[in-house]
Structures are given as structure tokens and as C-alpha cells.
Amino acid sequence: MTTTAESLELVQTVEPDIRSLMDTHRERREHWYAHEVVPWEQGRNYRDEPWDESQASVSRPVRTALVLNLLTEDNLPYYHARIAGAFPADSAMAEWSGLWTAEEGQHSIAIRDFLLTSRNCDPRLLEEDRLATVSRGWSIGYTDPVDIFNYTSAQELATRVSHRNAGVKAEDPIAYEVMNRVAVDENHHFIFYRGVTTAMLREAPSLVVRSLRRVLANFSMPGTEIPNFQRRAVEIAKTGIYNLRVHAEQVVQPLIRYWKVADLEGLDGEAAEAQEEIMGITGRLIEQAEKFEARIARRRKA
Ligand SMILES: [Fe+2]
Ligand SMILES: [Fe+2]
């Protein structure tokens, strides 16, 4: 049996868990309406009053974060294609993919409407960046269905943290509310994906641990195709909205603990090796974070 076939079979085995996680999600999540949060009363005509940076009310690094988060949300067609495409059309995951995509769709609507009404981004540049981003597309880098759940668990948690921190650092009550609503959604989605991984771990720990190593050891957020991604990511890292330390302490470590990776027993040889490697990931990330922080501190001094 190929790895993908084995993984698909595992996903099929946990289909009752997927259904019950989806039911709980439907009960727990209350839909919200972006138009009730966006400050339409601030909106002005860009034809008569073109955008100028002096109109912005949020600091530059936070605006960078808001725009990067928005462009990442704009790539939803690719996330849908990769996730829905990995599962059979009549499966519970096909149903979830539809629901998840519908809910995710509001994120870019809400953030864009906030940025345009509050004049916290250059609208022309934003549209150019969106065109460039979506034309380039995105590949998840994984085709294995188990990898997709593990990657998406980490990615939804990471976006929850990043959206929330951007909202907090904006120091603007409306920006905070918009980003918090989006972050709450990401949390609901995160709970779903994490729950599927938990169920799969119960059924096939060795297979899932091998996948967790693949995903967590080389994790990168979607968005690397966005123009000037590296420069923007560094700016955001310096603000503390999202950086290696946040990734290690608020994403990787909580996941490893939640899934009790250290305590898993009866793993096959390769999975036992993977388990050991996974237990070292947080430490390695923190070391890299310390180097980055020292570099920034030296530059600030100089
Ligand atoms: Fe989202
Ligand atoms: Fe999400």
C-alpha cells in the first residue's frame, strides 16, 4: 500500500470523528457579519481624496502585518483546491471543506473593508499585491492527507495568533475587533483540524508521528509567494506579532504537548526516531529566535 493510500484509509477510519467534530463546530461557532464591525462611517471617496500615508492611523509595522495577513487570506482559492482536492468528493471532508471555505471567505472581506475605510493601506498597491499573489498561487507542499491535517492544525493556530496579535498591536478598537473576530474563527477551525489529528493518533500513532515530523520540522506559513514576503516577515517579527519565538512557544510547543507526543508508546522504529526529533524542534526554534533577537538588539544599539 502506498503511504497516501494508507493515509486515506486512516482518514476514512476516523470519518465518524470528523463528522462529530464538524457537528460540534456548527453548534459552537456563531456566524458574525463583517458589515457590523467595519467602520463604514469613516469611508471616503478615493477619487476625490487619493490615499496618502499621513491618513493612516495604525503604525507602519502593524499595517504591514494587516496587509500580509490579508494577502494570505486572499489566497483562499488555493487552500480550498489543495484541501478539498486531497479527499473524495462524497466524504465528510468534502462537506467540511465547503463549510470551512465559506467561513474563511469572510476574513479577507472584513480585513480589506477595514483597511480601505480606515485608510490604513495604499489601495492601489494592495490590489497590485493581491493580483501578484493570487496569480502566483500556492502549493501546500504536501499531498499526503495526514500531512494536510497536521499542517493545517499548525497553520490555523499560527494564523489565530498572528491575527490576534496584529489586532492588539494596532491600538485601535475597531482593528482589534475585526482581527479578534477573524482570530476566533481561526481558533474554531484549529480545534477541528487538531481534533482530527488527535483521532488519527489514537488509530495509527506511528503513521501520524512520522507525518508530524515532516510537517513541524520544516513548517512555513502560507504567504511566501507574496511580493517582498521576506522583508515584510522581518518587520512583523520585530514587532512580536509573529516570529520564531511566537511560533515555537505558542504554536509548536502547545501542539506537541496537547498531542502528548513525548508519551506515545509502541511506535515503530522510524516513528520512534521521528518522536525524538519532534521533541527537539521547540528548542531548536528558540535557539534561532535568540540569535535573531540578539541581532536586532545589536542593530538597535548601533
Ligand atoms: Fe482565515
Ligand atoms: Fe484559517
Coordinates of C-alpha atoms and ligand atoms in Angstrom, one line a residue:
M1 CA 0.0 0.0 0.0
T2 CA 1.4 3.5 -0.8
T3 CA 1.7 6.0 2.0
T4 CA -1.1 8.1 0.6
A5 CA -3.4 5.1 0.3
E6 CA -2.7 4.2 3.9
S7 CA -3.3 7.7 5.0
L8 CA -6.6 7.9 3.1
E9 CA -7.7 4.7 4.7
L10 CA -6.8 6.3 8.1
V11 CA -8.9 9.4 7.3
Q12 CA -11.7 7.1 6.4
T13 CA -11.4 5.2 9.7
V14 CA -11.8 8.5 11.6
E15 CA -14.7 9.7 9.5
P16 CA -17.1 9.4 12.5
D17 CA -14.8 11.7 14.5
I18 CA -14.7 14.2 11.5
R19 CA -18.5 14.2 11.5
S20 CA -18.8 14.8 15.2
L21 CA -16.1 17.5 15.2
M22 CA -18.0 19.2 12.3
D23 CA -21.3 18.9 14.3
T24 CA -19.7 20.4 17.4
H25 CA -18.2 23.2 15.2
R26 CA -21.6 24.0 13.8
E27 CA -23.1 24.2 17.3
R28 CA -20.3 26.2 18.8
R29 CA -19.5 28.8 16.1
E30 CA -21.8 31.7 15.8
H31 CA -21.7 33.4 12.4
W32 CA -20.7 37.1 12.5
Y33 CA -21.3 39.8 10.0
A34 CA -18.3 41.9 8.8
H35 CA -20.5 44.9 7.9
E36 CA -21.5 45.3 11.5
V37 CA -17.8 45.7 12.5
V38 CA -16.3 47.6 9.6
P39 CA -16.2 51.4 10.3
W40 CA -18.2 52.5 7.2
E41 CA -18.8 55.9 8.7
Q42 CA -15.1 56.6 8.1
G43 CA -15.2 55.7 4.4
R44 CA -14.3 58.5 1.9
N45 CA -14.1 58.6 -1.8
Y46 CA -10.6 57.8 -3.1
R47 CA -11.2 59.6 -6.4
D48 CA -11.6 63.0 -4.7
E49 CA -9.2 62.3 -1.9
P50 CA -6.5 59.9 -3.0
W51 CA -4.6 57.8 -0.4
D52 CA -1.7 59.3 1.4
E53 CA 0.3 57.7 4.1
S54 CA -0.4 60.6 6.5
Q55 CA -4.1 59.4 6.6
A56 CA -3.1 56.1 8.3
S57 CA -4.0 55.7 12.0
V58 CA -2.1 52.5 12.6
S59 CA 1.7 52.2 12.9
R60 CA 3.6 51.1 9.9
P61 CA 4.8 47.7 11.1
V62 CA 1.2 46.8 12.2
R63 CA -0.1 47.9 8.8
T64 CA 2.5 45.6 7.2
A65 CA 1.1 42.8 9.3
L66 CA -2.5 43.5 8.5
V67 CA -1.7 43.7 4.8
L68 CA 0.3 40.4 4.9
N69 CA -2.4 38.7 6.8
L70 CA -5.0 40.0 4.3
L71 CA -3.0 38.8 1.3
T72 CA -2.5 35.4 2.9
E73 CA -6.3 35.2 3.3
D74 CA -6.8 36.3 -0.3
N75 CA -5.1 33.1 -1.5
L76 CA -8.1 31.1 -0.2
P77 CA -8.9 29.6 -3.7
Y78 CA -5.6 27.7 -3.5
Y79 CA -6.2 26.4 0.1
H80 CA -9.6 25.2 -0.9
A81 CA -8.2 23.5 -4.0
R82 CA -5.4 21.7 -2.1
I83 CA -7.5 20.6 0.9
A84 CA -10.7 19.7 -1.0
G85 CA -8.6 18.0 -3.7
A86 CA -7.0 15.7 -1.3
F87 CA -10.3 13.9 -0.3
P88 CA -13.0 12.1 -2.1
A89 CA -16.0 14.2 -3.3
D90 CA -18.5 12.3 -1.2
S91 CA -16.5 12.3 2.1
A92 CA -17.1 14.2 5.3
M93 CA -14.0 16.2 4.4
A94 CA -15.6 17.4 1.2
E95 CA -18.5 18.7 3.3
W96 CA -16.1 20.3 5.8
S97 CA -14.0 21.9 3.0
G98 CA -17.1 23.7 1.8
L99 CA -18.1 25.0 5.2
W100 CA -14.6 26.0 6.1
T101 CA -14.1 27.8 2.8
A102 CA -17.4 29.7 3.3
E103 CA -16.3 30.9 6.7
E104 CA -12.8 31.7 5.7
G105 CA -14.1 33.8 2.8
Q106 CA -15.3 36.5 5.2
H107 CA -11.8 37.1 6.6
S108 CA -10.4 38.9 3.6
I109 CA -13.7 40.8 3.2
A110 CA -13.5 42.1 6.7
I111 CA -9.8 42.9 6.8
R112 CA -9.9 44.6 3.4
D113 CA -13.0 46.6 4.3
F114 CA -11.4 47.8 7.5
L115 CA -8.1 48.8 5.8
L116 CA -9.9 50.7 3.0
T117 CA -12.5 52.5 5.2
S118 CA -9.8 53.4 7.8
R119 CA -7.2 54.3 5.1
N120 CA -4.6 52.1 6.6
C121 CA -3.1 50.8 3.4
D122 CA -2.3 52.0 -0.1
P123 CA -5.3 50.7 -2.0
R124 CA -3.6 50.6 -5.4
L125 CA -0.5 48.8 -4.0
L126 CA -2.8 46.4 -2.2
E127 CA -4.6 45.5 -5.4
E128 CA -1.4 45.0 -7.2
D129 CA 0.0 42.8 -4.5
R130 CA -3.3 40.8 -4.5
L131 CA -3.0 40.3 -8.2
A132 CA 0.6 39.2 -8.0
T133 CA -0.1 36.9 -5.0
V134 CA -3.1 35.1 -6.4
S135 CA -1.6 34.8 -9.9
R136 CA 1.4 33.1 -8.4
G137 CA -0.8 30.7 -6.4
W138 CA 0.4 28.5 -3.6
S139 CA 1.2 24.9 -3.1
I140 CA 0.9 23.3 0.3
G141 CA 4.0 21.2 -0.4
Y142 CA 2.1 18.0 0.9
T143 CA -0.1 15.6 -0.9
D144 CA -0.5 13.1 1.9
P145 CA -3.9 13.6 3.6
V146 CA -2.5 13.1 7.1
D147 CA 0.1 15.8 6.4
I148 CA -2.7 18.1 5.4
F149 CA -4.4 17.8 8.7
N150 CA -1.2 18.2 10.7
Y151 CA -0.1 21.2 8.6
T152 CA -3.5 22.8 8.8
S153 CA -3.7 22.3 12.6
A154 CA -0.4 24.3 13.0
Q155 CA -1.3 26.8 10.3
E156 CA -4.8 27.6 11.8
L157 CA -3.2 28.1 15.2
A158 CA -0.5 30.3 13.7
T159 CA -3.0 32.5 11.9
R160 CA -5.1 32.7 15.1
V161 CA -2.1 34.1 17.0
S162 CA -0.9 36.3 14.2
H163 CA -4.4 37.9 13.5
R164 CA -5.0 38.4 17.2
N165 CA -1.6 40.0 17.9
A166 CA -2.0 42.3 14.9
G167 CA -5.3 43.4 16.3
V168 CA -3.8 44.0 19.8
K169 CA -0.8 45.9 18.4
A170 CA -2.9 48.1 16.2
E171 CA -4.0 50.0 19.3
D172 CA -7.3 50.8 17.6
P173 CA -10.6 49.4 19.0
I174 CA -12.1 48.6 15.6
A175 CA -9.0 47.0 14.2
Y176 CA -8.9 45.0 17.4
E177 CA -12.5 43.8 17.0
V178 CA -12.1 42.9 13.3
M179 CA -8.9 40.9 13.9
N180 CA -10.3 39.3 17.0
R181 CA -13.4 38.1 15.2
V182 CA -11.2 36.6 12.5
A183 CA -8.9 35.0 15.1
V184 CA -11.9 33.4 16.9
D185 CA -12.8 31.8 13.6
E186 CA -9.2 30.5 13.1
N187 CA -9.5 29.1 16.6
H188 CA -12.7 27.2 15.7
H189 CA -11.0 25.8 12.6
F190 CA -7.9 25.0 14.6
I191 CA -9.9 22.9 17.1
F192 CA -11.4 21.0 14.2
Y193 CA -8.1 20.1 12.5
R194 CA -6.4 19.4 15.8
G195 CA -9.3 17.1 16.7
V196 CA -8.9 15.1 13.5
T197 CA -5.1 14.7 14.2
T198 CA -6.0 13.5 17.8
A199 CA -8.3 10.9 16.4
M200 CA -5.8 9.7 13.9
L201 CA -3.1 9.5 16.6
R202 CA -5.4 7.1 18.5
E203 CA -5.8 4.9 15.5
A204 CA -2.3 4.9 13.9
P205 CA 0.3 6.7 16.1
S206 CA 3.3 5.7 14.1
L207 CA 2.0 7.0 10.8
V208 CA 0.8 10.3 12.4
V209 CA 4.1 10.9 14.2
R210 CA 6.1 10.4 11.0
S211 CA 3.8 12.9 9.4
L212 CA 4.2 15.4 12.3
R213 CA 7.9 15.3 11.9
R214 CA 7.6 16.1 8.2
V215 CA 5.3 19.0 8.9
L216 CA 6.6 20.6 12.1
A217 CA 10.3 20.3 11.3
N218 CA 10.1 22.4 8.2
F219 CA 6.9 24.5 8.8
S220 CA 6.4 27.6 6.8
M221 CA 3.3 29.7 6.7
P222 CA 1.4 30.1 3.5
G223 CA 2.2 33.5 2.1
T224 CA 5.8 33.0 1.0
E225 CA 4.7 33.9 -2.6
I226 CA 3.5 37.3 -1.6
P227 CA 5.7 40.1 -3.0
N228 CA 8.5 41.2 -0.6
F229 CA 7.5 38.4 1.8
Q230 CA 10.9 38.2 3.5
R231 CA 11.1 42.0 4.1
R232 CA 7.6 42.1 5.5
A233 CA 8.1 39.0 7.6
V234 CA 11.2 40.5 9.3
E235 CA 9.3 43.8 10.0
I236 CA 6.5 41.7 11.6
A237 CA 8.9 39.6 13.5
K238 CA 10.4 42.7 15.1
T239 CA 7.0 43.9 16.4
G240 CA 6.5 40.5 18.0
I241 CA 3.2 39.9 16.1
Y242 CA 4.7 36.7 14.6
N243 CA 8.2 35.4 14.8
L244 CA 10.2 32.3 15.6
R245 CA 9.7 32.6 19.3
V246 CA 6.0 33.1 19.0
H247 CA 6.0 30.1 16.6
A248 CA 7.9 27.9 19.0
E249 CA 6.2 28.9 22.2
Q250 CA 2.6 29.5 21.0
V251 CA 2.2 27.1 18.2
V252 CA 4.7 24.2 18.1
Q253 CA 5.1 23.6 21.8
P254 CA 1.4 23.7 22.7
L255 CA 0.6 21.2 19.8
I256 CA 3.3 18.8 20.8
R257 CA 2.1 18.9 24.4
Y258 CA -1.6 18.6 23.5
W259 CA -0.9 15.5 21.5
K260 CA 1.4 14.2 24.2
V261 CA 3.9 13.2 21.6
A262 CA 6.6 12.5 24.3
D263 CA 4.4 9.9 26.0
L264 CA 3.4 7.9 22.8
E265 CA 4.3 4.3 23.2
G266 CA 4.6 1.3 20.9
L267 CA 5.9 3.3 17.9
D268 CA 7.7 1.6 15.1
G269 CA 11.4 2.3 14.6
E270 CA 11.1 5.2 12.2
A271 CA 8.3 6.7 14.2
A272 CA 10.3 6.5 17.4
E273 CA 13.1 8.4 15.7
A274 CA 10.6 11.0 14.5
Q275 CA 9.2 11.3 18.0
E276 CA 12.7 12.1 19.3
E277 CA 13.3 14.6 16.6
I278 CA 9.9 16.3 17.2
M279 CA 10.8 16.7 20.9
G280 CA 13.8 18.8 19.8
I281 CA 12.0 21.2 17.5
T282 CA 10.9 23.7 20.0
G283 CA 14.4 24.1 21.5
R284 CA 16.0 24.5 18.0
L285 CA 13.4 27.2 17.1
I286 CA 14.1 29.0 20.4
E287 CA 17.9 29.0 19.7
Q288 CA 17.2 30.5 16.2
A289 CA 14.9 33.0 17.9
E290 CA 17.6 34.0 20.4
K291 CA 20.0 34.6 17.5
F292 CA 17.5 36.8 15.7
E293 CA 16.7 38.8 18.9
A294 CA 20.4 39.3 19.6
R295 CA 20.9 40.6 16.0
I296 CA 18.1 43.0 16.4
A297 CA 19.3 44.2 19.8
R298 CA 22.8 44.8 18.3
R299 CA 21.4 46.8 15.4
R300 CA 19.2 48.9 17.7
K301 CA 22.3 49.8 19.8
A302 CA 24.4 50.7 16.7
Ligands
FE1 FE -8.6 32.9 7.8
FE2 FE -7.8 29.8 8.7

